[in-house]
GROMACS .gro file of C-alpha atoms in nm:
model
  502
    1MET     CA    1  -0.002  -0.001   0.003
    2ALA     CA    2   0.209   0.283  -0.133
    3ALA     CA    3  -0.061   0.549  -0.146
    4ASP     CA    4  -0.021   0.865   0.057
    5PRO     CA    5  -0.255   0.846   0.355
    6LYS     CA    6  -0.357   1.203   0.290
    7ASP     CA    7  -0.476   1.128  -0.064
    8THR     CA    8  -0.834   1.244  -0.131
    9PRO     CA    9  -1.106   0.977  -0.118
   10VAL     CA   10  -1.232   0.801  -0.422
   11THR     CA   11  -1.587   0.950  -0.463
   12ASP     CA   12  -1.763   0.652  -0.620
   13SER     CA   13  -2.122   0.761  -0.642
   14ALA     CA   14  -2.243   0.401  -0.657
   15GLY     CA   15  -2.305   0.241  -0.323
   16LEU     CA   16  -2.061  -0.039  -0.237
   17LEU     CA   17  -2.300  -0.134   0.051
   18GLU     CA   18  -2.665  -0.061   0.069
   19ALA     CA   19  -2.868  -0.175   0.373
   20SER     CA   20  -3.235  -0.088   0.350
   21GLY     CA   21  -3.514  -0.123   0.598
   22LEU     CA   22  -3.336  -0.353   0.834
   23VAL     CA   23  -3.552  -0.478   1.122
   24LYS     CA   24  -3.442  -0.697   1.415
   25HIS     CA   25  -3.647  -0.817   1.717
   26PHE     CA   26  -3.527  -0.995   2.029
   27GLY     CA   27  -3.845  -1.121   2.168
   28PRO     CA   28  -4.062  -0.816   2.247
   29VAL     CA   29  -3.764  -0.572   2.218
   30VAL     CA   30  -3.715  -0.403   1.878
   31ALA     CA   31  -3.340  -0.344   1.829
   32LEU     CA   32  -3.372  -0.223   1.477
   33ARG     CA   33  -3.677  -0.060   1.320
   34SER     CA   34  -3.620   0.017   0.952
   35ALA     CA   35  -3.246   0.115   0.968
   36ASP     CA   36  -3.077   0.224   0.645
   37LEU     CA   37  -2.707   0.252   0.562
   38ARG     CA   38  -2.539   0.339   0.238
   39VAL     CA   39  -2.159   0.332   0.198
   40ARG     CA   40  -1.988   0.448  -0.121
   41GLY     CA   41  -1.679   0.290  -0.270
   42GLY     CA   42  -1.369   0.480  -0.154
   43GLU     CA   43  -1.534   0.623   0.157
   44ILE     CA   44  -1.471   0.618   0.534
   45HIS     CA   45  -1.822   0.630   0.679
   46ALA     CA   46  -1.905   0.680   1.046
   47LEU     CA   47  -2.185   0.499   1.218
   48MET     CA   48  -2.300   0.706   1.514
   49GLY     CA   49  -2.560   0.670   1.789
   50ALA     CA   50  -2.603   0.669   2.158
   51ASN     CA   51  -2.585   0.356   2.369
   52GLY     CA   52  -2.880   0.132   2.267
   53ALA     CA   53  -2.929   0.302   1.935
   54GLY     CA   54  -2.881  -0.022   1.742
   55LYS     CA   55  -2.519   0.019   1.614
   56SER     CA   56  -2.402  -0.323   1.748
   57THR     CA   57  -2.704  -0.497   1.608
   58LEU     CA   58  -2.662  -0.346   1.270
   59VAL     CA   59  -2.293  -0.434   1.259
   60LYS     CA   60  -2.369  -0.799   1.359
   61ILE     CA   61  -2.627  -0.829   1.079
   62LEU     CA   62  -2.381  -0.682   0.821
   63THR     CA   63  -2.113  -0.931   0.929
   64GLY     CA   64  -2.335  -1.242   0.953
   65ALA     CA   65  -2.333  -1.278   1.332
   66LEU     CA   66  -2.715  -1.208   1.324
   67THR     CA   67  -2.983  -1.237   1.057
   68ALA     CA   68  -3.224  -0.949   1.001
   69ASP     CA   69  -3.599  -1.014   1.040
   70ALA     CA   70  -3.671  -0.789   0.743
   71GLY     CA   71  -3.487  -0.559   0.502
   72THR     CA   72  -3.226  -0.605   0.227
   73ILE     CA   73  -2.842  -0.587   0.201
   74THR     CA   74  -2.670  -0.520  -0.132
   75LEU     CA   75  -2.291  -0.552  -0.155
   76GLY     CA   76  -2.124  -0.458  -0.479
   77GLY     CA   77  -2.457  -0.451  -0.656
   78ARG     CA   78  -2.552  -0.800  -0.544
   79THR     CA   79  -2.826  -0.881  -0.284
   80ARG     CA   80  -2.669  -1.071   0.000
   81SER     CA   81  -2.780  -1.244   0.322
   82PHE     CA   82  -2.500  -1.359   0.540
   83HIS     CA   83  -2.573  -1.640   0.783
   84THR     CA   84  -2.227  -1.666   0.925
   85THR     CA   85  -1.923  -1.433   0.969
   86SER     CA   86  -1.734  -1.668   0.735
   87GLU     CA   87  -1.977  -1.596   0.458
   88ALA     CA   88  -1.927  -1.228   0.512
   89ARG     CA   89  -1.555  -1.258   0.513
   90LYS     CA   90  -1.558  -1.448   0.189
   91ALA     CA   91  -1.760  -1.168   0.037
   92GLY     CA   92  -1.494  -0.911   0.149
   93LEU     CA   93  -1.668  -0.770   0.456
   94VAL     CA   94  -1.494  -0.810   0.796
   95CYS     CA   95  -1.518  -0.634   1.127
   96VAL     CA   96  -1.260  -0.554   1.404
   97TYR     CA   97  -1.416  -0.513   1.745
   98GLN     CA   98  -1.304  -0.323   2.051
   99ASP     CA   99  -1.241  -0.644   2.250
  100PRO     CA  100  -0.959  -0.859   2.129
  101SER     CA  101  -1.055  -1.181   1.955
  102LEU     CA  102  -0.728  -1.384   1.959
  103LEU     CA  103  -0.751  -1.699   2.174
  104PRO     CA  104  -0.528  -1.632   2.472
  105ASP     CA  105  -0.374  -1.979   2.514
  106LEU     CA  106  -0.283  -2.042   2.145
  107THR     CA  107   0.014  -1.868   1.984
  108VAL     CA  108  -0.061  -1.578   1.744
  109LEU     CA  109   0.049  -1.809   1.461
  110GLN     CA  110  -0.195  -2.079   1.568
  111ASN     CA  111  -0.474  -1.820   1.585
  112LEU     CA  112  -0.392  -1.716   1.228
  113LYS     CA  113  -0.406  -2.075   1.106
  114LEU     CA  114  -0.752  -2.115   1.264
  115THR     CA  115  -0.884  -1.850   1.025
  116ALA     CA  116  -0.665  -1.941   0.732
  117THR     CA  117  -0.514  -1.589   0.738
  118PRO     CA  118  -0.261  -1.526   0.458
  119LEU     CA  119   0.074  -1.494   0.646
  120SER     CA  120   0.262  -1.279   0.392
  121THR     CA  121  -0.017  -1.029   0.367
  122PHE     CA  122  -0.057  -1.030   0.753
  123LYS     CA  123   0.313  -0.954   0.797
  124ARG     CA  124   0.293  -0.674   0.538
  125TYR     CA  125   0.016  -0.509   0.741
  126LEU     CA  126   0.211  -0.557   1.065
  127VAL     CA  127   0.477  -0.330   0.917
  128GLU     CA  128   0.212  -0.072   0.825
  129LEU     CA  129   0.093  -0.080   1.179
  130GLY     CA  130   0.437  -0.047   1.332
  131LEU     CA  131   0.479  -0.408   1.445
  132GLU     CA  132   0.758  -0.511   1.212
  133GLY     CA  133   0.945  -0.819   1.336
  134PHE     CA  134   0.672  -0.928   1.570
  135ASP     CA  135   0.718  -1.289   1.701
  136LEU     CA  136   0.424  -1.497   1.584
  137GLN     CA  137   0.506  -1.758   1.850
  138THR     CA  138   0.396  -1.514   2.127
  139MET     CA  139   0.090  -1.608   2.339
  140PRO     CA  140  -0.183  -1.339   2.323
  141ARG     CA  141  -0.230  -1.356   2.695
  142GLU     CA  142   0.125  -1.212   2.732
  143LEU     CA  143   0.045  -0.899   2.520
  144ALA     CA  144  -0.095  -0.552   2.610
  145ARG     CA  145  -0.454  -0.478   2.488
  146PRO     CA  146  -0.343  -0.215   2.239
  147THR     CA  147  -0.106  -0.472   2.063
  148LEU     CA  148  -0.390  -0.727   2.056
  149SER     CA  149  -0.605  -0.471   1.886
  150LEU     CA  150  -0.347  -0.403   1.616
  151LEU     CA  151  -0.301  -0.786   1.557
  152ASP     CA  152  -0.674  -0.818   1.508
  153LEU     CA  153  -0.674  -0.530   1.262
  154ALA     CA  154  -0.375  -0.683   1.069
  155ARG     CA  155  -0.562  -1.019   1.054
  156ALA     CA  156  -0.867  -0.846   0.914
  157LEU     CA  157  -0.664  -0.649   0.659
  158ALA     CA  158  -0.481  -0.966   0.545
  159ILE     CA  159  -0.791  -1.091   0.359
  160GLU     CA  160  -0.784  -0.755   0.163
  161PRO     CA  161  -1.151  -0.668   0.241
  162GLN     CA  162  -1.360  -0.434   0.021
  163LEU     CA  163  -1.540  -0.311   0.333
  164LEU     CA  164  -1.371  -0.295   0.675
  165LEU     CA  165  -1.576  -0.227   0.988
  166LEU     CA  166  -1.394  -0.077   1.280
  167ASP     CA  167  -1.613  -0.113   1.588
  168GLU     CA  168  -1.469   0.111   1.873
  169ILE     CA  169  -1.114  -0.021   1.798
  170THR     CA  170  -0.965   0.314   1.897
  171ALA     CA  171  -1.131   0.314   2.241
  172SER     CA  172  -0.840   0.124   2.397
  173LEU     CA  173  -0.563   0.273   2.183
  174PRO     CA  174  -0.326   0.549   2.282
  175ALA     CA  175  -0.291   0.850   2.050
  176ASP     CA  176   0.013   0.723   1.855
  177LEU     CA  177  -0.147   0.392   1.773
  178THR     CA  178  -0.479   0.562   1.678
  179VAL     CA  179  -0.281   0.762   1.417
  180ARG     CA  180  -0.154   0.439   1.268
  181VAL     CA  181  -0.509   0.303   1.238
  182PHE     CA  182  -0.618   0.631   1.080
  183ASN     CA  183  -0.337   0.611   0.823
  184VAL     CA  184  -0.432   0.258   0.721
  185ALA     CA  185  -0.794   0.352   0.684
  186ARG     CA  186  -0.704   0.653   0.463
  187GLN     CA  187  -0.483   0.427   0.251
  188LEU     CA  188  -0.780   0.187   0.202
  189ARG     CA  189  -0.991   0.480   0.102
  190ALA     CA  190  -0.730   0.601  -0.154
  191GLU     CA  191  -0.736   0.251  -0.305
  192GLY     CA  192  -1.113   0.264  -0.355
  193ARG     CA  193  -1.195   0.043  -0.061
  194SER     CA  194  -1.436   0.150   0.215
  195VAL     CA  195  -1.438   0.169   0.592
  196ILE     CA  196  -1.725   0.181   0.842
  197PHE     CA  197  -1.595   0.357   1.147
  198ILE     CA  198  -1.767   0.346   1.491
  199SER     CA  199  -1.650   0.571   1.768
  200HIS     CA  200  -1.787   0.763   2.059
  201ARG     CA  201  -1.517   1.029   1.989
  202LEU     CA  202  -1.664   1.295   1.767
  203ALA     CA  203  -1.323   1.456   1.715
  204GLU     CA  204  -1.200   1.129   1.560
  205VAL     CA  205  -1.510   1.109   1.337
  206SER     CA  206  -1.457   1.467   1.220
  207ALA     CA  207  -1.089   1.408   1.149
  208LEU     CA  208  -1.132   1.077   0.958
  209CYS     CA  209  -1.477   1.033   0.806
  210ASP     CA  210  -1.640   1.164   0.494
  211ARG     CA  211  -1.998   1.107   0.606
  212ALA     CA  212  -2.176   0.979   0.915
  213THR     CA  213  -2.503   0.795   0.945
  214VAL     CA  214  -2.680   0.847   1.275
  215LEU     CA  215  -2.907   0.593   1.445
  216ARG     CA  216  -3.158   0.660   1.723
  217ASP     CA  217  -3.387   0.411   1.877
  218GLY     CA  218  -3.312   0.157   1.606
  219LYS     CA  219  -3.383   0.392   1.307
  220THR     CA  220  -3.164   0.592   1.079
  221VAL     CA  221  -3.240   0.962   1.155
  222GLY     CA  222  -2.988   1.133   0.935
  223VAL     CA  223  -2.671   1.135   0.729
  224VAL     CA  224  -2.415   1.413   0.802
  225GLU     CA  225  -2.085   1.535   0.665
  226PRO     CA  226  -1.884   1.565   1.000
  227ALA     CA  227  -1.640   1.825   0.873
  228GLN     CA  228  -1.715   2.195   0.894
  229GLY     CA  229  -1.954   2.204   1.185
  230GLY     CA  230  -2.119   1.867   1.146
  231GLU     CA  231  -2.042   1.770   1.498
  232GLU     CA  232  -2.332   1.972   1.640
  233ARG     CA  233  -2.571   1.825   1.392
  234ILE     CA  234  -2.460   1.475   1.487
  235VAL     CA  235  -2.517   1.556   1.859
  236LYS     CA  236  -2.864   1.688   1.792
  237LEU     CA  237  -2.958   1.381   1.587
  238MET     CA  238  -2.828   1.145   1.852
  239LEU     CA  239  -3.029   1.322   2.119
  240GLY     CA  240  -3.360   1.364   1.941
  241PRO     CA  241  -3.655   1.533   2.113
  242VAL     CA  242  -3.622   1.580   2.489
  243ALA     CA  243  -3.882   1.375   2.681
  244ASP     CA  244  -4.133   1.581   2.880
  245LEU     CA  245  -4.052   1.377   3.192
  246VAL     CA  246  -3.679   1.447   3.181
  247ALA     CA  247  -3.726   1.813   3.096
  248ALA     CA  248  -3.967   1.861   3.390
  249GLU     CA  249  -3.735   1.683   3.628
  250ALA     CA  250  -3.434   1.869   3.505
  251ALA     CA  251  -3.601   2.210   3.535
  252SER     CA  252  -3.558   2.199   3.918
  253PRO     CA  253  -3.242   1.998   3.983
  254THR     CA  254  -3.140   1.907   4.340
  255ALA     CA  255  -2.923   2.165   4.491
  256PRO     CA  256  -2.553   2.096   4.562
  257ALA     CA  257  -2.499   1.905   4.891
  258THR     CA  258  -2.301   2.054   5.173
  259GLY     CA  259  -2.267   1.745   5.399
  260ALA     CA  260  -1.953   1.593   5.537
  261VAL     CA  261  -1.718   1.399   5.301
  262ALA     CA  262  -1.819   1.033   5.281
  263VAL     CA  263  -1.556   0.916   5.041
  264GLU     CA  264  -1.249   1.085   4.898
  265VAL     CA  265  -1.080   0.935   4.588
  266ARG     CA  266  -0.720   1.054   4.537
  267ASN     CA  267  -0.528   1.000   4.209
  268LEU     CA  268  -0.684   0.665   4.153
  269LYS     CA  269  -0.543   0.449   3.872
  270ALA     CA  270  -0.673   0.107   3.765
  271GLY     CA  271  -0.683  -0.021   3.410
  272THR     CA  272  -0.824   0.254   3.186
  273LEU     CA  273  -0.883   0.471   3.489
  274ASN     CA  274  -0.600   0.719   3.526
  275ASP     CA  275  -0.526   0.972   3.804
  276VAL     CA  276  -0.885   1.036   3.906
  277THR     CA  277  -0.956   1.254   4.211
  278PHE     CA  278  -1.293   1.359   4.352
  279THR     CA  279  -1.507   1.371   4.673
  280LEU     CA  280  -1.848   1.221   4.747
  281ARG     CA  281  -2.050   1.389   5.027
  282PHE     CA  282  -2.324   1.268   5.259
  283GLY     CA  283  -2.662   1.399   5.144
  284GLU     CA  284  -2.574   1.404   4.770
  285VAL     CA  285  -2.607   1.195   4.455
  286LEU     CA  286  -2.293   1.232   4.261
  287GLY     CA  287  -2.345   1.134   3.892
  288VAL     CA  288  -2.072   0.972   3.677
  289ALA     CA  289  -2.121   1.042   3.305
  290ALA     CA  290  -1.913   0.833   3.067
  291LEU     CA  291  -1.945   0.653   2.738
  292GLU     CA  292  -1.853   0.290   2.724
  293GLY     CA  293  -1.507   0.193   2.833
  294GLN     CA  294  -1.394   0.522   2.980
  295GLY     CA  295  -1.288   0.385   3.318
  296GLN     CA  296  -1.619   0.388   3.506
  297GLN     CA  297  -1.623   0.014   3.552
  298GLU     CA  298  -1.272   0.020   3.702
  299LEU     CA  299  -1.372   0.311   3.935
  300PHE     CA  300  -1.675   0.128   4.083
  301ASP     CA  301  -1.480  -0.202   4.105
  302CYS     CA  302  -1.215  -0.039   4.311
  303LEU     CA  303  -1.459   0.139   4.541
  304ALA     CA  304  -1.654  -0.188   4.588
  305GLY     CA  305  -1.344  -0.394   4.660
  306VAL     CA  306  -1.376  -0.602   4.341
  307ARG     CA  307  -1.028  -0.505   4.227
  308ARG     CA  308  -0.732  -0.329   4.383
  309PRO     CA  309  -0.615   0.000   4.236
  310GLU     CA  310  -0.269   0.020   4.080
  311ALA     CA  311  -0.213   0.363   4.248
  312GLY     CA  312  -0.391   0.622   4.449
  313GLN     CA  313  -0.606   0.621   4.767
  314ILE     CA  314  -0.961   0.563   4.870
  315VAL     CA  315  -1.036   0.757   5.187
  316VAL     CA  316  -1.344   0.664   5.390
  317GLY     CA  317  -1.431   0.846   5.711
  318GLY     CA  318  -1.104   1.028   5.706
  319LYS     CA  319  -0.899   0.703   5.692
  320ALA     CA  320  -0.726   0.561   5.385
  321ARG     CA  321  -0.861   0.213   5.311
  322THR     CA  322  -0.725  -0.086   5.134
  323PHE     CA  323  -1.009  -0.313   5.001
  324ARG     CA  324  -0.886  -0.659   4.917
  325HIS     CA  325  -1.232  -0.804   4.897
  326PRO     CA  326  -1.593  -0.672   4.860
  327ALA     CA  327  -1.635  -0.761   5.227
  328ASP     CA  328  -1.388  -0.506   5.318
  329ALA     CA  329  -1.579  -0.233   5.140
  330ILE     CA  330  -1.903  -0.348   5.302
  331ARG     CA  331  -1.747  -0.338   5.639
  332ALA     CA  332  -1.644   0.023   5.559
  333GLY     CA  333  -2.015   0.095   5.485
  334MET     CA  334  -1.991   0.093   5.104
  335VAL     CA  335  -2.215  -0.131   4.901
  336LEU     CA  336  -2.244  -0.198   4.526
  337ILE     CA  337  -2.577  -0.218   4.335
  338PRO     CA  338  -2.466  -0.355   3.998
  339ALA     CA  339  -2.642  -0.331   3.656
  340ASP     CA  340  -2.671  -0.709   3.645
  341ARG     CA  341  -2.915  -0.753   3.930
  342LEU     CA  342  -2.888  -1.134   3.923
  343GLN     CA  343  -2.516  -1.092   3.991
  344ALA     CA  344  -2.602  -0.969   4.336
  345LEU     CA  345  -2.899  -1.196   4.415
  346LEU     CA  346  -2.958  -1.559   4.514
  347ARG     CA  347  -3.181  -1.659   4.226
  348GLN     CA  348  -3.333  -1.973   4.382
  349ARG     CA  349  -3.405  -1.796   4.713
  350SER     CA  350  -3.706  -1.594   4.816
  351VAL     CA  351  -3.740  -1.220   4.822
  352ARG     CA  352  -3.737  -1.235   5.202
  353GLU     CA  353  -3.413  -1.438   5.211
  354ASN     CA  354  -3.238  -1.207   4.973
  355ILE     CA  355  -3.333  -0.887   5.149
  356ALA     CA  356  -3.249  -1.035   5.493
  357LEU     CA  357  -2.913  -1.184   5.388
  358PRO     CA  358  -2.694  -0.892   5.508
  359LEU     CA  359  -2.887  -0.855   5.830
  360VAL     CA  360  -2.821  -1.200   5.962
  361SER     CA  361  -2.509  -1.106   6.149
  362ARG     CA  362  -2.682  -0.795   6.300
  363PHE     CA  363  -2.998  -0.978   6.413
  364SER     CA  364  -2.819  -1.290   6.547
  365ARG     CA  365  -2.510  -1.126   6.702
  366TRP     CA  366  -2.598  -1.248   7.054
  367GLY     CA  367  -2.814  -1.550   6.957
  368PRO     CA  368  -3.054  -1.697   6.696
  369ILE     CA  369  -3.213  -1.479   6.429
  370ASN     CA  370  -3.522  -1.310   6.549
  371PRO     CA  371  -3.777  -1.403   6.271
  372ARG     CA  372  -4.037  -1.146   6.380
  373ARG     CA  373  -3.782  -0.862   6.356
  374GLU     CA  374  -3.657  -0.983   6.030
  375LYS     CA  375  -4.008  -1.005   5.887
  376ARG     CA  376  -4.091  -0.651   5.997
  377GLN     CA  377  -3.771  -0.512   5.837
  378VAL     CA  378  -3.825  -0.707   5.510
  379GLU     CA  379  -4.202  -0.611   5.478
  380LYS     CA  380  -4.111  -0.244   5.550
  381ALA     CA  381  -3.860  -0.249   5.264
  382VAL     CA  382  -4.092  -0.423   5.022
  383LYS     CA  383  -4.369  -0.175   5.092
  384ARG     CA  384  -4.126   0.122   5.065
  385LEU     CA  385  -3.992   0.013   4.726
  386GLN     CA  386  -4.337  -0.111   4.604
  387ILE     CA  387  -4.195  -0.450   4.513
  388ASP     CA  388  -4.472  -0.619   4.326
  389THR     CA  389  -4.453  -0.966   4.480
  390ARG     CA  390  -4.514  -1.179   4.784
  391VAL     CA  391  -4.200  -1.197   4.995
  392GLN     CA  392  -4.191  -1.577   4.961
  393SER     CA  393  -4.159  -1.569   4.588
  394GLU     CA  394  -3.832  -1.675   4.424
  395VAL     CA  395  -3.632  -1.383   4.299
  396ARG     CA  396  -3.568  -1.555   3.962
  397ARG     CA  397  -3.943  -1.534   3.888
  398LEU     CA  398  -3.957  -1.151   3.916
  399SER     CA  399  -3.939  -0.898   3.649
  400GLY     CA  400  -3.607  -0.716   3.607
  401GLY     CA  401  -3.725  -0.398   3.773
  402ASN     CA  402  -3.847  -0.589   4.080
  403GLN     CA  403  -3.526  -0.779   4.097
  404GLN     CA  404  -3.326  -0.456   4.102
  405LYS     CA  405  -3.559  -0.324   4.381
  406VAL     CA  406  -3.488  -0.630   4.585
  407GLY     CA  407  -3.113  -0.560   4.543
  408ILE     CA  408  -3.158  -0.205   4.674
  409ALA     CA  409  -3.387  -0.318   4.954
  410ARG     CA  410  -3.116  -0.552   5.084
  411TRP     CA  411  -2.883  -0.263   5.161
  412LEU     CA  412  -3.163  -0.024   5.261
  413VAL     CA  413  -3.270  -0.231   5.569
  414GLY     CA  414  -2.903  -0.283   5.654
  415GLY     CA  415  -2.865   0.088   5.717
  416PHE     CA  416  -2.573   0.137   5.482
  417LYS     CA  417  -2.490   0.500   5.416
  418THR     CA  418  -2.277   0.490   5.097
  419LEU     CA  419  -2.428   0.334   4.787
  420LEU     CA  420  -2.245   0.267   4.463
  421CYS     CA  421  -2.512   0.239   4.195
  422PHE     CA  422  -2.364   0.118   3.861
  423ASP     CA  423  -2.620   0.159   3.583
  424PRO     CA  424  -2.910   0.036   3.811
  425THR     CA  425  -3.189   0.105   3.570
  426ARG     CA  426  -3.039  -0.071   3.274
  427GLY     CA  427  -3.309  -0.260   3.090
  428ILE     CA  428  -3.585  -0.137   3.317
  429ASP     CA  429  -3.917   0.019   3.217
  430ILE     CA  430  -3.963   0.395   3.255
  431GLY     CA  431  -4.209   0.365   3.550
  432THR     CA  432  -3.968   0.154   3.756
  433LYS     CA  433  -3.681   0.395   3.659
  434ARG     CA  434  -3.873   0.682   3.809
  435GLN     CA  435  -3.926   0.485   4.130
  436ILE     CA  436  -3.556   0.401   4.154
  437TYR     CA  437  -3.441   0.759   4.083
  438GLY     CA  438  -3.695   0.884   4.328
  439LEU     CA  439  -3.564   0.648   4.593
  440VAL     CA  440  -3.207   0.755   4.522
  441LYS     CA  441  -3.304   1.119   4.582
  442GLU     CA  442  -3.483   1.015   4.897
  443LEU     CA  443  -3.180   0.832   5.034
  444ALA     CA  444  -2.956   1.131   4.964
  445GLY     CA  445  -3.219   1.357   5.129
  446ASN     CA  446  -3.196   1.135   5.439
  447GLY     CA  447  -2.824   1.166   5.462
  448SER     CA  448  -2.685   0.886   5.242
  449ALA     CA  449  -2.408   0.937   4.994
  450VAL     CA  450  -2.478   0.794   4.648
  451LEU     CA  451  -2.243   0.752   4.352
  452LEU     CA  452  -2.449   0.688   4.042
  453PHE     CA  453  -2.343   0.586   3.698
  454THR     CA  454  -2.599   0.551   3.419
  455SER     CA  455  -2.530   0.455   3.055
  456GLU     CA  456  -2.824   0.680   2.951
  457LEU     CA  457  -2.690   1.028   2.967
  458PRO     CA  458  -3.029   1.205   2.947
  459GLU     CA  459  -3.118   1.049   3.283
  460ILE     CA  460  -2.828   1.205   3.475
  461GLN     CA  461  -3.026   1.511   3.575
  462LEU     CA  462  -3.318   1.301   3.715
  463ALA     CA  463  -3.136   1.228   4.044
  464CYS     CA  464  -2.798   1.398   4.075
  465ASN     CA  465  -2.676   1.698   4.263
  466ARG     CA  466  -2.365   1.728   4.054
  467VAL     CA  467  -2.194   1.529   3.784
  468ILE     CA  468  -1.831   1.428   3.705
  469VAL     CA  469  -1.743   1.324   3.348
  470LEU     CA  470  -1.491   1.059   3.248
  471PHE     CA  471  -1.328   1.045   2.913
  472GLY     CA  472  -1.022   0.829   2.823
  473GLY     CA  473  -0.987   0.715   3.185
  474LYS     CA  474  -0.952   1.077   3.310
  475LEU     CA  475  -1.194   1.310   3.496
  476VAL     CA  476  -1.238   1.582   3.233
  477ASP     CA  477  -1.530   1.787   3.369
  478GLU     CA  478  -1.742   1.849   3.679
  479MET     CA  479  -2.063   2.046   3.675
  480PRO     CA  480  -2.363   2.104   3.894
  481ALA     CA  481  -2.689   1.927   3.787
  482ALA     CA  482  -2.835   2.258   3.673
  483GLU     CA  483  -2.572   2.280   3.402
  484ALA     CA  484  -2.563   1.908   3.313
  485ASP     CA  485  -2.814   1.908   3.028
  486GLU     CA  486  -2.790   1.635   2.764
  487GLN     CA  487  -2.592   1.843   2.518
  488ALA     CA  488  -2.332   1.956   2.776
  489LEU     CA  489  -2.285   1.593   2.900
  490LEU     CA  490  -2.265   1.446   2.545
  491ARG     CA  491  -1.997   1.707   2.449
  492ALA     CA  492  -1.793   1.639   2.760
  493ALA     CA  493  -1.831   1.261   2.724
  494HIS     CA  494  -1.692   1.279   2.376
  495GLY     CA  495  -1.394   1.482   2.484
  496LEU     CA  496  -1.520   1.811   2.337
  497PRO     CA  497  -1.488   2.150   2.514
  498ALA     CA  498  -1.794   2.326   2.657
  499GLU     CA  499  -1.974   2.536   2.395
  500ALA     CA  500  -1.856   2.864   2.561
  501ASP     CA  501  -1.488   2.737   2.522
  502ALA     CA  502  -1.531   2.587   2.173
   0.00000   0.00000   0.00000
C-alpha cells in the first residue's frame, strides 16, 4: 500500500454497501426498526448513535453474526444475506471489534491458522501498523491490549477486504496507535476500498470520516458530513426530542450538597482509569457520566473492593482504606448495586431471604435470628420500594425491575450510608426507573451518599446534585446538575470542550 494516507477519497457515487429497511427483534424488544445505511466505494463512513441506538445489532447483521428479520443488504450491486461471519468474510466484509478476539492460550500463529489468514499479507500489514518483526510464537495472554487490537486489525486486513468495519477499535488505543489506524484507513480509501468507523469520539469522526449515518432508537435519523460544523448536527440527531418527563425533572435539579465528606478518591489508577480525584459527600447523589469503556467500571470495582487500584487512595471516614475483597468495602459501609441484578442476588431464594441476607449477623449477634424482627424489616422495605410480589416468591421469577428493587432493599434495611449504583436502571421500564431515581433522591435527602453511573446520559439530571465526566480514563469535567443538560454531557463525554470554550 504505497498510497499517501492524505490522498483524497475516491468518490464513487455508486453504493458499495446498501442496507435498507433492516428490522431486528429480540423477543418483544425491537433493536432495529427500519435502519438504512449506504456506503460508497472509497469512503470512510461513520456509524453514530447513543448507547442502545442499534449500532451493534446493525454491525452484527452486516457481518453475518445475526440475521435481520426484514430488509435487504446489497454488496457490490448483489443482494446478500449472510448467515455466518465466514460468509461475510468471503464476500470481502470483515469487522474488528473493541475487544480482542485472539484466543489467549494459542500462539498468534496458531490463531492465524485457525482463520486461514494469509501470512505474507498479514506480515505486510504488521509493518504498516508499526509491528515489524513481531514474533508470531507469542501467546496473546502475554500481550498488552493495544497490541492485541493491532493484531486483530492486521488479521482483518490480510484478507484484503472491500469493506472494513472498525467497531470502537480506537477506544483502547493511545494516540500514537490511533494515528496508525487512521493512516491505514485513509490508505484503504485511496485504493477505492471502504471503511465503516464506529467511535464515541466525535473529534475522531470529524478528522477521519467523509460522512456519518446516525441511528436513534433503532432507526436511521440522518446522514451528515462531519467536517465543517457537522459535529453539532450529529449531537442533535443522536439526542432527538427531549422527553417531557426528563425536561420537567431537570427544570428543578437538586441543589448541591453541603454534607460531610463520605468518600475521597485521590489520584486513583486502575486499568483505563488514570489519576482520578474527587469527593463524594453525605446527602448528595454524585453522577458519573461516561461513554462505554472510559474507566467507570474500574472506578466502581475499586470502590466496591472487586479489584485493587494500581495507584492512588480511597479515603473513607477520614481514613485511607485498602479493600482486598468486597467484604472489606461492605465493612467500611460501602455497598455496590450492579447493573446485572442477578449478579447480586440468590436466584433460587425468596425475596425475604435475599433482603435479609446482610442482616443475619446484626440480628443474631447475641443469639438466633429473630424471625419477627426480620419479617418486619423485610416487609417495610418491600412496601417502601413497592416491590410487586409476595416476599416468599423466588427472585428468579420476578421482573427485572423488581429484581433490582430487591437488590436495593437488601442494603436499605441494613442501614448502609454509601451506595455505589452502577447503571441500576439498565433494561428497566420507565415507570420503575422513576421509582428508583426517586428512591435515590430520597436516600440522599436522608443523609446517604450515592455515587450513580447510568449509561443513559439524558437520565443524569433526574437524580444527581452534581456530575463528574470521565473520558479516556480521566476526569475531564465537573458540573452542577443545573448545567448538566444532555448536550453539555454529550460534548464532555466525547472529549469536546464546553460550547462557551469551543
